[in-house]
mmCIF file of C-alpha atoms and ligand atoms in Angstrom:
data_model
loop_
_atom_site.group_PDB
_atom_site.id
_atom_site.type_symbol
_atom_site.label_atom_id
_atom_site.label_comp_id
_atom_site.label_asym_id
_atom_site.label_seq_id
_atom_site.Cartn_x
_atom_site.Cartn_y
_atom_site.Cartn_z
ATOM 1 C CA MET A 1 0.060 27.542 -0.326
ATOM 2 C CA ILE A 2 -1.290 25.255 1.341
ATOM 3 C CA LYS A 3 0.186 22.164 -0.039
ATOM 4 C CA LYS A 4 -2.899 19.252 -0.242
ATOM 5 C CA THR A 5 -2.498 15.936 1.733
ATOM 6 C CA ILE A 6 -1.975 11.989 0.480
ATOM 7 C CA LEU A 7 -2.442 9.721 2.316
ATOM 8 C CA SER A 8 -1.469 5.517 2.015
ATOM 9 C CA GLY A 9 -0.475 2.896 3.629
ATOM 10 C CA ILE A 10 0.299 -0.865 3.685
ATOM 11 C CA GLN A 11 -0.486 -4.040 5.411
ATOM 12 C CA PRO A 12 2.627 -5.689 7.172
ATOM 13 C CA SER A 13 1.643 -8.881 6.191
ATOM 14 C CA GLY A 14 5.056 -10.386 3.815
ATOM 15 C CA ASN A 15 7.894 -8.703 2.744
ATOM 16 C CA LEU A 16 7.070 -5.929 0.272
ATOM 17 C CA CYS A 17 7.971 -6.850 -3.106
ATOM 18 C CA ILE A 18 7.716 -4.934 -6.343
ATOM 19 C CA GLY A 19 3.977 -4.721 -6.620
ATOM 20 C CA ASN A 20 4.030 -2.889 -3.549
ATOM 21 C CA TYR A 21 7.620 -1.332 -5.117
ATOM 22 C CA LEU A 22 6.036 -0.474 -8.501
ATOM 23 C CA GLY A 23 2.907 0.126 -7.782
ATOM 24 C CA ALA A 24 2.599 2.370 -4.952
ATOM 25 C CA ILE A 25 5.979 3.438 -2.556
ATOM 26 C CA LYS A 26 7.225 4.657 -5.935
ATOM 27 C CA GLN A 27 4.552 7.019 -6.541
ATOM 28 C CA TRP A 28 4.369 8.017 -2.949
ATOM 29 C CA GLU A 29 8.648 9.063 -3.724
ATOM 30 C CA GLN A 30 7.645 10.990 -6.059
ATOM 31 C CA MET A 31 4.194 12.736 -5.665
ATOM 32 C CA GLN A 32 5.704 13.635 -1.345
ATOM 33 C CA ASP A 33 7.768 17.025 -2.501
ATOM 34 C CA ASP A 34 4.293 17.996 -3.801
ATOM 35 C CA TYR A 35 2.019 16.746 -1.109
ATOM 36 C CA GLU A 36 1.855 17.031 2.816
ATOM 37 C CA SER A 37 3.162 12.763 3.146
ATOM 38 C CA ILE A 38 1.260 10.280 5.664
ATOM 39 C CA PHE A 39 2.564 6.584 4.306
ATOM 40 C CA LEU A 40 1.510 4.459 6.964
ATOM 41 C CA VAL A 41 2.213 0.494 8.101
ATOM 42 C CA VAL A 42 -1.245 -0.523 8.712
ATOM 43 C CA ASP A 43 -0.697 -3.479 11.409
ATOM 44 C CA MET A 44 -4.066 -3.229 13.540
ATOM 45 C CA HIS A 45 -5.115 -4.112 9.154
ATOM 46 C CA SER A 46 -2.546 -6.678 9.498
ATOM 47 C CA ILE A 47 -3.953 -8.386 12.110
ATOM 48 C CA THR A 48 -7.301 -9.502 10.524
ATOM 49 C CA THR A 49 -5.744 -12.520 9.535
ATOM 50 C CA LYS A 50 -3.119 -14.984 11.527
ATOM 51 C CA GLN A 51 -0.205 -13.266 12.578
ATOM 52 C CA LEU A 52 3.277 -14.695 13.903
ATOM 53 C CA PRO A 53 3.679 -11.670 17.002
ATOM 54 C CA ALA A 54 7.612 -11.748 16.721
ATOM 55 C CA ASP A 55 7.205 -11.732 13.301
ATOM 56 C CA LEU A 56 4.643 -8.556 12.549
ATOM 57 C CA ARG A 57 6.804 -6.318 15.852
ATOM 58 C CA SER A 58 10.032 -7.170 13.844
ATOM 59 C CA ARG A 59 8.300 -6.421 10.042
ATOM 60 C CA CYS A 60 6.999 -3.750 11.163
ATOM 61 C CA LEU A 61 10.376 -2.268 11.678
ATOM 62 C CA SER A 62 11.346 -3.584 7.853
ATOM 63 C CA PHE A 63 8.690 -2.047 6.397
ATOM 64 C CA VAL A 64 9.665 1.597 7.601
ATOM 65 C CA ALA A 65 13.600 0.881 7.510
ATOM 66 C CA GLN A 66 12.214 -0.430 3.623
ATOM 67 C CA TYR A 67 9.504 2.787 2.701
ATOM 68 C CA ILE A 68 13.098 4.882 3.597
ATOM 69 C CA ALA A 69 15.257 2.523 1.366
ATOM 70 C CA CYS A 70 12.888 3.390 -1.416
ATOM 71 C CA GLY A 71 13.182 6.880 -1.408
ATOM 72 C CA ILE A 72 10.444 8.128 0.966
ATOM 73 C CA ASP A 73 12.112 10.804 3.336
ATOM 74 C CA PRO A 74 11.143 11.518 6.445
ATOM 75 C CA ASN A 75 12.425 15.525 6.034
ATOM 76 C CA LYS A 76 9.461 15.572 3.652
ATOM 77 C CA SER A 77 7.083 12.666 4.325
ATOM 78 C CA ASN A 78 5.263 11.425 8.149
ATOM 79 C CA ILE A 79 5.832 7.660 8.351
ATOM 80 C CA ILE A 80 3.994 6.828 11.029
ATOM 81 C CA ILE A 81 2.767 3.345 11.996
ATOM 82 C CA GLN A 82 -1.090 2.578 12.882
ATOM 83 C CA SER A 83 -1.335 1.417 16.173
ATOM 84 C CA HIS A 84 0.802 4.823 17.792
ATOM 85 C CA ILE A 85 -2.477 6.242 17.319
ATOM 86 C CA PRO A 86 -4.703 5.518 19.325
ATOM 87 C CA GLN A 87 -7.598 7.678 17.900
ATOM 88 C CA HIS A 88 -7.483 5.279 14.003
ATOM 89 C CA ALA A 89 -9.344 2.772 16.480
ATOM 90 C CA GLU A 90 -11.513 5.171 18.385
ATOM 91 C CA LEU A 91 -12.729 7.340 14.831
ATOM 92 C CA MET A 92 -13.486 3.296 13.762
ATOM 93 C CA TRP A 93 -16.100 2.660 16.744
ATOM 94 C CA VAL A 94 -17.969 6.333 15.442
ATOM 95 C CA LEU A 95 -17.520 5.326 11.998
ATOM 96 C CA SER A 96 -18.736 1.430 12.475
ATOM 97 C CA CYS A 97 -22.418 3.131 13.518
ATOM 98 C CA PHE A 98 -22.867 5.527 10.591
ATOM 99 C CA THR A 99 -21.987 2.180 8.191
ATOM 100 C CA TYR A 100 -24.761 -0.249 7.746
ATOM 101 C CA GLN A 101 -23.962 -4.123 6.802
ATOM 102 C CA GLY A 102 -25.166 -4.045 3.982
ATOM 103 C CA GLU A 103 -22.682 -2.005 2.844
ATOM 104 C CA LEU A 104 -19.241 -4.320 4.460
ATOM 105 C CA SER A 105 -21.166 -7.233 3.061
ATOM 106 C CA ARG A 106 -21.366 -5.568 -0.951
ATOM 107 C CA MET A 107 -17.403 -4.836 -0.657
ATOM 108 C CA THR A 108 -15.908 -7.266 -2.975
ATOM 109 C CA GLN A 109 -12.345 -8.140 -0.667
ATOM 110 C CA TYR A 110 -13.901 -8.878 2.705
ATOM 111 C CA LYS A 111 -16.202 -11.692 -0.087
ATOM 112 C CA SER A 112 -13.329 -12.765 -1.260
ATOM 113 C CA LYS A 113 -11.365 -13.515 1.496
ATOM 114 C CA SER A 114 -14.101 -14.353 3.469
ATOM 115 C CA LYS A 115 -14.359 -17.413 1.163
ATOM 116 C CA ASN A 116 -11.324 -19.416 1.270
ATOM 117 C CA LEU A 117 -11.333 -19.492 5.491
ATOM 118 C CA LYS A 118 -13.431 -21.408 8.012
ATOM 119 C CA ASN A 119 -13.581 -18.726 10.821
ATOM 120 C CA ILE A 120 -14.616 -15.602 9.322
ATOM 121 C CA ASN A 121 -13.286 -13.644 12.834
ATOM 122 C CA ALA A 122 -14.818 -10.072 12.507
ATOM 123 C CA GLY A 123 -12.185 -7.375 12.180
ATOM 124 C CA LEU A 124 -12.368 -8.902 8.683
ATOM 125 C CA PHE A 125 -15.720 -7.697 7.900
ATOM 126 C CA THR A 126 -15.083 -4.218 9.513
ATOM 127 C CA TYR A 127 -11.433 -3.430 8.390
ATOM 128 C CA PRO A 128 -13.049 -0.689 5.304
ATOM 129 C CA ILE A 129 -14.479 1.042 8.414
ATOM 130 C CA LEU A 130 -10.956 1.305 9.490
ATOM 131 C CA MET A 131 -9.261 2.299 6.827
ATOM 132 C CA ALA A 132 -10.963 5.034 6.080
ATOM 133 C CA ALA A 133 -10.359 6.242 9.561
ATOM 134 C CA ASP A 134 -7.415 6.246 8.335
ATOM 135 C CA ILE A 135 -7.733 8.509 6.085
ATOM 136 C CA LEU A 136 -10.606 11.123 7.706
ATOM 137 C CA LEU A 137 -8.974 11.017 10.864
ATOM 138 C CA TYR A 138 -5.934 13.237 8.997
ATOM 139 C CA GLN A 139 -8.505 15.086 6.477
ATOM 140 C CA ALA A 140 -6.321 13.572 2.895
ATOM 141 C CA ASP A 141 -7.368 14.940 0.278
ATOM 142 C CA LEU A 142 -5.811 12.464 -2.117
ATOM 143 C CA VAL A 143 -5.391 8.825 -1.625
ATOM 144 C CA PRO A 144 -2.764 7.215 -3.933
ATOM 145 C CA VAL A 145 -3.887 3.279 -4.107
ATOM 146 C CA GLY A 146 -5.110 0.494 -6.342
ATOM 147 C CA SER A 147 -7.896 -0.348 -7.835
ATOM 148 C CA ASP A 148 -8.629 -3.776 -5.950
ATOM 149 C CA GLN A 149 -9.052 -0.622 -2.851
ATOM 150 C CA LYS A 150 -11.441 2.240 -4.965
ATOM 151 C CA GLN A 151 -14.340 0.073 -3.818
ATOM 152 C CA HIS A 152 -12.671 0.696 -0.113
ATOM 153 C CA LEU A 153 -12.128 4.545 -1.315
ATOM 154 C CA GLU A 154 -16.161 4.970 -2.492
ATOM 155 C CA LEU A 155 -17.123 3.743 1.420
ATOM 156 C CA CYS A 156 -15.347 5.811 2.966
ATOM 157 C CA ARG A 157 -16.642 9.403 1.059
ATOM 158 C CA ASP A 158 -20.512 7.760 1.625
ATOM 159 C CA ILE A 159 -19.460 7.126 5.388
ATOM 160 C CA ALA A 160 -17.516 10.873 5.825
ATOM 161 C CA LEU A 161 -20.444 12.488 3.863
ATOM 162 C CA ARG A 162 -23.593 10.625 5.455
ATOM 163 C CA PHE A 163 -21.153 12.341 8.785
ATOM 164 C CA ASN A 164 -20.933 15.947 7.435
ATOM 165 C CA ASN A 165 -24.948 16.022 6.516
ATOM 166 C CA LYS A 166 -25.625 15.015 10.046
ATOM 167 C CA PHE A 167 -23.820 16.297 12.126
ATOM 168 C CA SER A 168 -22.530 19.777 10.064
ATOM 169 C CA GLU A 169 -18.705 20.085 7.586
ATOM 170 C CA THR A 170 -16.073 17.024 9.210
ATOM 171 C CA PHE A 171 -14.312 15.521 7.154
ATOM 172 C CA LYS A 172 -12.961 16.967 3.882
ATOM 173 C CA ILE A 173 -14.197 14.243 1.062
ATOM 174 C CA PRO A 174 -11.054 11.963 0.128
ATOM 175 C CA GLU A 175 -10.757 11.333 -3.198
ATOM 176 C CA PRO A 176 -8.748 8.426 -5.658
ATOM 177 C CA PHE A 177 -5.875 8.662 -6.988
ATOM 178 C CA ILE A 178 -5.317 5.529 -8.877
ATOM 179 C CA PRO A 179 -1.480 6.699 -10.241
ATOM 180 C CA LYS A 180 -1.286 6.780 -13.872
ATOM 181 C CA ASN A 181 2.056 5.270 -15.355
ATOM 182 C CA GLY A 182 0.762 2.788 -11.014
ATOM 183 C CA ALA A 183 1.945 -0.220 -13.255
ATOM 184 C CA ARG A 184 -0.240 -3.749 -11.931
ATOM 185 C CA ILE A 185 2.508 -5.683 -11.227
ATOM 186 C CA MET A 186 0.899 -9.280 -11.633
ATOM 187 C CA SER A 187 2.132 -13.136 -9.570
ATOM 188 C CA LEU A 188 4.728 -14.047 -11.708
ATOM 189 C CA GLN A 189 3.058 -17.951 -11.330
ATOM 190 C CA ASN A 190 -0.721 -16.878 -11.613
ATOM 191 C CA PRO A 191 0.100 -13.723 -14.136
ATOM 192 C CA THR A 192 -4.057 -12.719 -13.968
ATOM 193 C CA ASP A 193 -3.899 -12.474 -10.189
ATOM 194 C CA LYS A 194 -2.150 -8.796 -8.600
ATOM 195 C CA MET A 195 1.225 -9.521 -6.695
ATOM 196 C CA SER A 196 0.923 -10.079 -3.702
ATOM 197 C CA LYS A 197 3.687 -10.134 -0.635
ATOM 198 C CA SER A 198 1.850 -12.516 0.836
ATOM 199 C CA ASP A 199 1.212 -14.986 -1.158
ATOM 200 C CA VAL A 200 2.431 -18.253 0.194
ATOM 201 C CA ASN A 201 4.092 -19.351 -3.173
ATOM 202 C CA LEU A 202 7.472 -17.222 -3.018
ATOM 203 C CA ASN A 203 7.801 -18.529 -6.627
ATOM 204 C CA SER A 204 5.620 -16.243 -7.624
ATOM 205 C CA ILE A 205 6.485 -12.403 -5.920
ATOM 206 C CA ILE A 206 9.778 -11.002 -6.197
ATOM 207 C CA SER A 207 10.276 -9.089 -2.677
ATOM 208 C CA LEU A 208 12.248 -6.700 -2.601
ATOM 209 C CA LEU A 209 15.016 -7.809 -0.427
ATOM 210 C CA ASP A 210 15.740 -10.518 -2.504
ATOM 211 C CA GLU A 211 19.356 -11.670 -3.829
ATOM 212 C CA PRO A 212 20.412 -11.109 -7.111
ATOM 213 C CA ASN A 213 20.297 -14.630 -8.045
ATOM 214 C CA ILE A 214 16.770 -15.617 -6.154
ATOM 215 C CA VAL A 215 15.643 -12.958 -8.486
ATOM 216 C CA ARG A 216 17.384 -14.710 -11.747
ATOM 217 C CA LYS A 217 15.909 -17.418 -10.928
ATOM 218 C CA LYS A 218 12.463 -16.399 -10.160
ATOM 219 C CA ILE A 219 12.038 -14.222 -13.440
ATOM 220 C CA ASN A 220 14.099 -17.270 -15.358
ATOM 221 C CA ARG A 221 10.861 -19.702 -13.830
ATOM 222 C CA SER A 222 8.029 -17.292 -14.390
ATOM 223 C CA VAL A 223 5.072 -18.243 -16.349
ATOM 224 C CA THR A 224 4.871 -17.225 -19.762
ATOM 225 C CA ASP A 225 2.855 -17.944 -22.490
ATOM 226 C CA SER A 226 3.195 -19.862 -25.641
ATOM 227 C CA GLY A 227 5.048 -18.461 -28.602
ATOM 228 C CA SER A 228 8.418 -17.405 -28.197
ATOM 229 C CA LYS A 229 8.202 -13.294 -29.544
ATOM 230 C CA VAL A 230 8.615 -10.626 -27.571
ATOM 231 C CA VAL A 231 4.834 -9.122 -28.208
ATOM 232 C CA TYR A 232 2.418 -7.162 -25.760
ATOM 233 C CA ASN A 233 -0.772 -8.865 -25.585
ATOM 234 C CA GLN A 234 -1.908 -8.320 -21.844
ATOM 235 C CA LYS A 235 -5.128 -10.843 -22.762
ATOM 236 C CA ASP A 236 -3.206 -13.984 -24.896
ATOM 237 C CA LYS A 237 -0.115 -13.566 -23.405
ATOM 238 C CA PRO A 238 -1.191 -11.448 -19.703
ATOM 239 C CA GLY A 239 2.380 -13.500 -18.269
ATOM 240 C CA LEU A 240 5.253 -11.651 -20.762
ATOM 241 C CA SER A 241 2.408 -8.778 -20.557
ATOM 242 C CA ASN A 242 3.267 -8.847 -17.239
ATOM 243 C CA LEU A 243 6.744 -8.578 -17.259
ATOM 244 C CA ILE A 244 6.589 -7.078 -20.490
ATOM 245 C CA ASN A 245 4.768 -4.479 -18.009
ATOM 246 C CA ILE A 246 7.624 -4.671 -14.791
ATOM 247 C CA TYR A 247 9.921 -3.657 -17.955
ATOM 248 C CA LYS A 248 7.996 -0.822 -18.965
ATOM 249 C CA SER A 249 8.185 0.893 -15.228
ATOM 250 C CA LEU A 250 12.006 -0.320 -14.671
ATOM 251 C CA SER A 251 12.725 1.509 -17.841
ATOM 252 C CA ASN A 252 10.144 3.756 -18.730
ATOM 253 C CA GLU A 253 10.076 3.106 -22.143
ATOM 254 C CA SER A 254 6.884 1.932 -23.830
ATOM 255 C CA ALA A 255 6.358 -1.734 -24.701
ATOM 256 C CA ASP A 256 6.126 -0.463 -27.883
ATOM 257 C CA TYR A 257 10.335 0.094 -27.925
ATOM 258 C CA ILE A 258 10.867 -3.119 -26.210
ATOM 259 C CA GLU A 259 9.376 -4.573 -28.289
ATOM 260 C CA ASN A 260 11.277 -4.216 -31.175
ATOM 261 C CA ARG A 261 14.210 -4.149 -28.883
ATOM 262 C CA TYR A 262 13.381 -7.872 -28.835
ATOM 263 C CA LYS A 263 12.186 -8.542 -32.195
ATOM 264 C CA GLY A 264 14.650 -11.432 -33.769
ATOM 265 C CA LYS A 265 15.451 -13.004 -29.523
ATOM 266 C CA MET A 266 13.847 -14.899 -27.754
ATOM 267 C CA TYR A 267 12.107 -14.804 -24.101
ATOM 268 C CA SER A 268 15.387 -15.646 -22.119
ATOM 269 C CA ASP A 269 17.520 -12.567 -23.709
ATOM 270 C CA PHE A 270 14.672 -10.212 -22.601
ATOM 271 C CA LYS A 271 13.842 -12.508 -19.285
ATOM 272 C CA SER A 272 17.348 -11.749 -18.957
ATOM 273 C CA ASP A 273 17.691 -8.556 -20.029
ATOM 274 C CA LEU A 274 14.359 -7.728 -17.709
ATOM 275 C CA SER A 275 16.292 -9.740 -14.404
ATOM 276 C CA ASP A 276 19.585 -6.771 -14.817
ATOM 277 C CA LEU A 277 17.123 -4.247 -14.348
ATOM 278 C CA ILE A 278 15.400 -5.576 -11.563
ATOM 279 C CA ILE A 279 18.973 -6.263 -9.656
ATOM 280 C CA ASP A 280 19.911 -2.573 -10.991
ATOM 281 C CA THR A 281 16.891 -1.469 -9.221
ATOM 282 C CA LEU A 282 16.939 -3.265 -5.703
ATOM 283 C CA SER A 283 20.385 -3.705 -5.234
ATOM 284 C CA PRO A 284 20.630 -0.012 -3.750
ATOM 285 C CA ILE A 285 17.878 -0.464 -1.870
ATOM 286 C CA LYS A 286 19.192 -2.756 -0.541
ATOM 287 C CA LEU A 287 22.399 -1.202 0.474
ATOM 288 C CA GLU A 288 20.292 1.369 1.607
ATOM 289 C CA TYR A 289 17.901 -1.441 4.022
ATOM 290 C CA ASP A 290 20.915 -2.450 5.783
ATOM 291 C CA TYR A 291 22.620 0.276 7.141
ATOM 292 C CA LEU A 292 18.843 1.781 7.875
ATOM 293 C CA ILE A 293 17.612 -1.865 9.323
ATOM 294 C CA LYS A 294 21.109 -1.528 11.591
ATOM 295 C CA ASN A 295 20.002 1.767 12.729
ATOM 296 C CA LYS A 296 17.541 1.210 14.924
ATOM 297 C CA ASP A 297 17.643 4.776 17.304
ATOM 298 C CA TYR A 298 17.119 6.155 14.067
ATOM 299 C CA LEU A 299 14.161 4.414 12.682
ATOM 300 C CA LEU A 300 12.767 4.809 16.147
ATOM 301 C CA LYS A 301 13.444 8.154 16.118
ATOM 302 C CA ILE A 302 11.157 8.562 12.308
ATOM 303 C CA LEU A 303 8.672 7.196 14.348
ATOM 304 C CA LYS A 304 8.291 9.324 17.301
ATOM 305 C CA ASP A 305 8.328 12.297 14.614
ATOM 306 C CA GLY A 306 5.596 10.482 12.795
ATOM 307 C CA THR A 307 3.644 10.072 15.599
ATOM 308 C CA ASP A 308 4.311 12.860 17.905
ATOM 309 C CA TYR A 309 2.465 14.567 14.406
ATOM 310 C CA GLY A 310 0.148 11.709 13.624
ATOM 311 C CA TYR A 311 -1.381 12.210 17.105
ATOM 312 C CA LYS A 312 -1.263 16.286 17.048
ATOM 313 C CA LYS A 313 -3.784 16.352 13.753
ATOM 314 C CA SER A 314 -6.270 13.323 14.085
ATOM 315 C CA GLN A 315 -6.248 14.037 18.085
ATOM 316 C CA ASN A 316 -7.584 17.708 16.535
ATOM 317 C CA THR A 317 -10.165 15.790 14.295
ATOM 318 C CA ILE A 318 -11.604 12.567 17.501
ATOM 319 C CA SER A 319 -12.230 15.381 19.659
ATOM 320 C CA LYS A 320 -14.426 17.908 16.908
ATOM 321 C CA VAL A 321 -16.181 14.258 16.350
ATOM 322 C CA TYR A 322 -16.984 13.788 20.317
ATOM 323 C CA ARG A 323 -17.742 17.361 20.076
ATOM 324 C CA LYS A 324 -20.334 16.539 17.307
ATOM 325 C CA ILE A 325 -21.955 13.262 18.643
ATOM 326 C CA GLY A 326 -22.544 14.195 21.862
ATOM 327 C CA PHE A 327 -19.890 13.158 23.864
ATOM 328 C CA VAL A 328 -18.930 15.300 27.356
ATOM 329 C CA PRO A 329 -15.295 16.587 26.667
ATOM 330 C CA ARG A 330 -12.894 15.203 29.395
ATOM 331 C CA VAL A 331 -12.037 16.322 32.008
ATOM 332 C CA ARG A 332 -7.286 17.155 31.483
HETATM 333 N N1 LIG B 401 -7.128 -1.611 2.423
HETATM 334 C C1 LIG B 401 -5.210 -1.197 1.720
HETATM 335 C C2 LIG B 401 -4.200 -2.126 0.958
HETATM 336 O O1 LIG B 401 -5.382 -4.081 1.258
HETATM 337 C C3 LIG B 401 -4.220 -0.835 2.882
HETATM 338 C C4 LIG B 401 -5.200 -0.075 3.771
HETATM 339 C C5 LIG B 401 -5.136 0.274 5.584
HETATM 340 C C6 LIG B 401 -4.595 1.554 2.871
HETATM 341 N N2 LIG B 401 -5.205 2.380 5.531
HETATM 342 C C7 LIG B 401 -5.676 3.101 3.921
HETATM 343 C C8 LIG B 401 -4.815 1.872 1.914
HETATM 344 C C9 LIG B 401 -5.207 3.776 3.674
HETATM 345 C C10 LIG B 401 -4.938 3.401 1.907
HETATM 346 C C11 LIG B 401 -4.959 4.081 3.124
HETATM 347 O O2 LIG B 401 -4.621 -2.158 0.052
#
């Protein structure tokens, strides 16, 4: 049986955090046996906001090492840096001629990101078209994303359907895959906001590469709510509930079970155990990462394999697209 294709990606801005791990990479790891898998480091997306070139360069390689350290197996999955495949940009241009300004201005992520910026670059506005190109280029069936990306995926489907209707079947129409047990981890300081790796307040996030003492400090300082009982109540106790969600995802236990265990105990008992749990999860990842990041040749080999695979797949799609819209085939 032909395996279905899954595709997802993360922007190399900031350090990968447990929000990325529990909400995305851990799910990818569990899916890679059953699907043809493509995991992108979307560096082209990340330059929609300010990046320091040297940092961006080292962060991309670091992300590849972290994907692998988290269990993405290069023998099963394809890891690709977006800018290594020129077809992403090529397809994006074509798709941008089939996307309406009105559609882009309705994107909530654009609206909220552009609110705080003085100079809004065009890339921030057309960002969802590049994301659509990422997905459609590889004819992905399923796209595991957090709920904040659902609107972008809807737009991707609309663009693909529009193109297919105009020029005959060209793109597979992708489905969003919002993992059932994929936790949405919130900021440790503002538990109503998503934990974001680009948060300037480092106390809000636990990075995958944080040392144990840092993990403990951040959990101890995390915002909890008034009261002292460890009870799960998303509405009245968003801070504590977020910590319970992290605990749940790491231990695979239910909230009820966790509440029971901490009956009669204090927040500090719970926080101390949670820190242990996080440290136990991150330690082997960090160990593997430290080994991988020193083996640059190995990482480059993985990227070469990913690029070879991705180039073939995406060239297939782009030549179909160019033919259908009436471009003269290139003479080789
Ligand atoms: N926009 C996504 C995010 O910020 C990242 C992304 C880029 C992506 N291209 C993608 C996710 C393709 C899934 C598929 O989370």
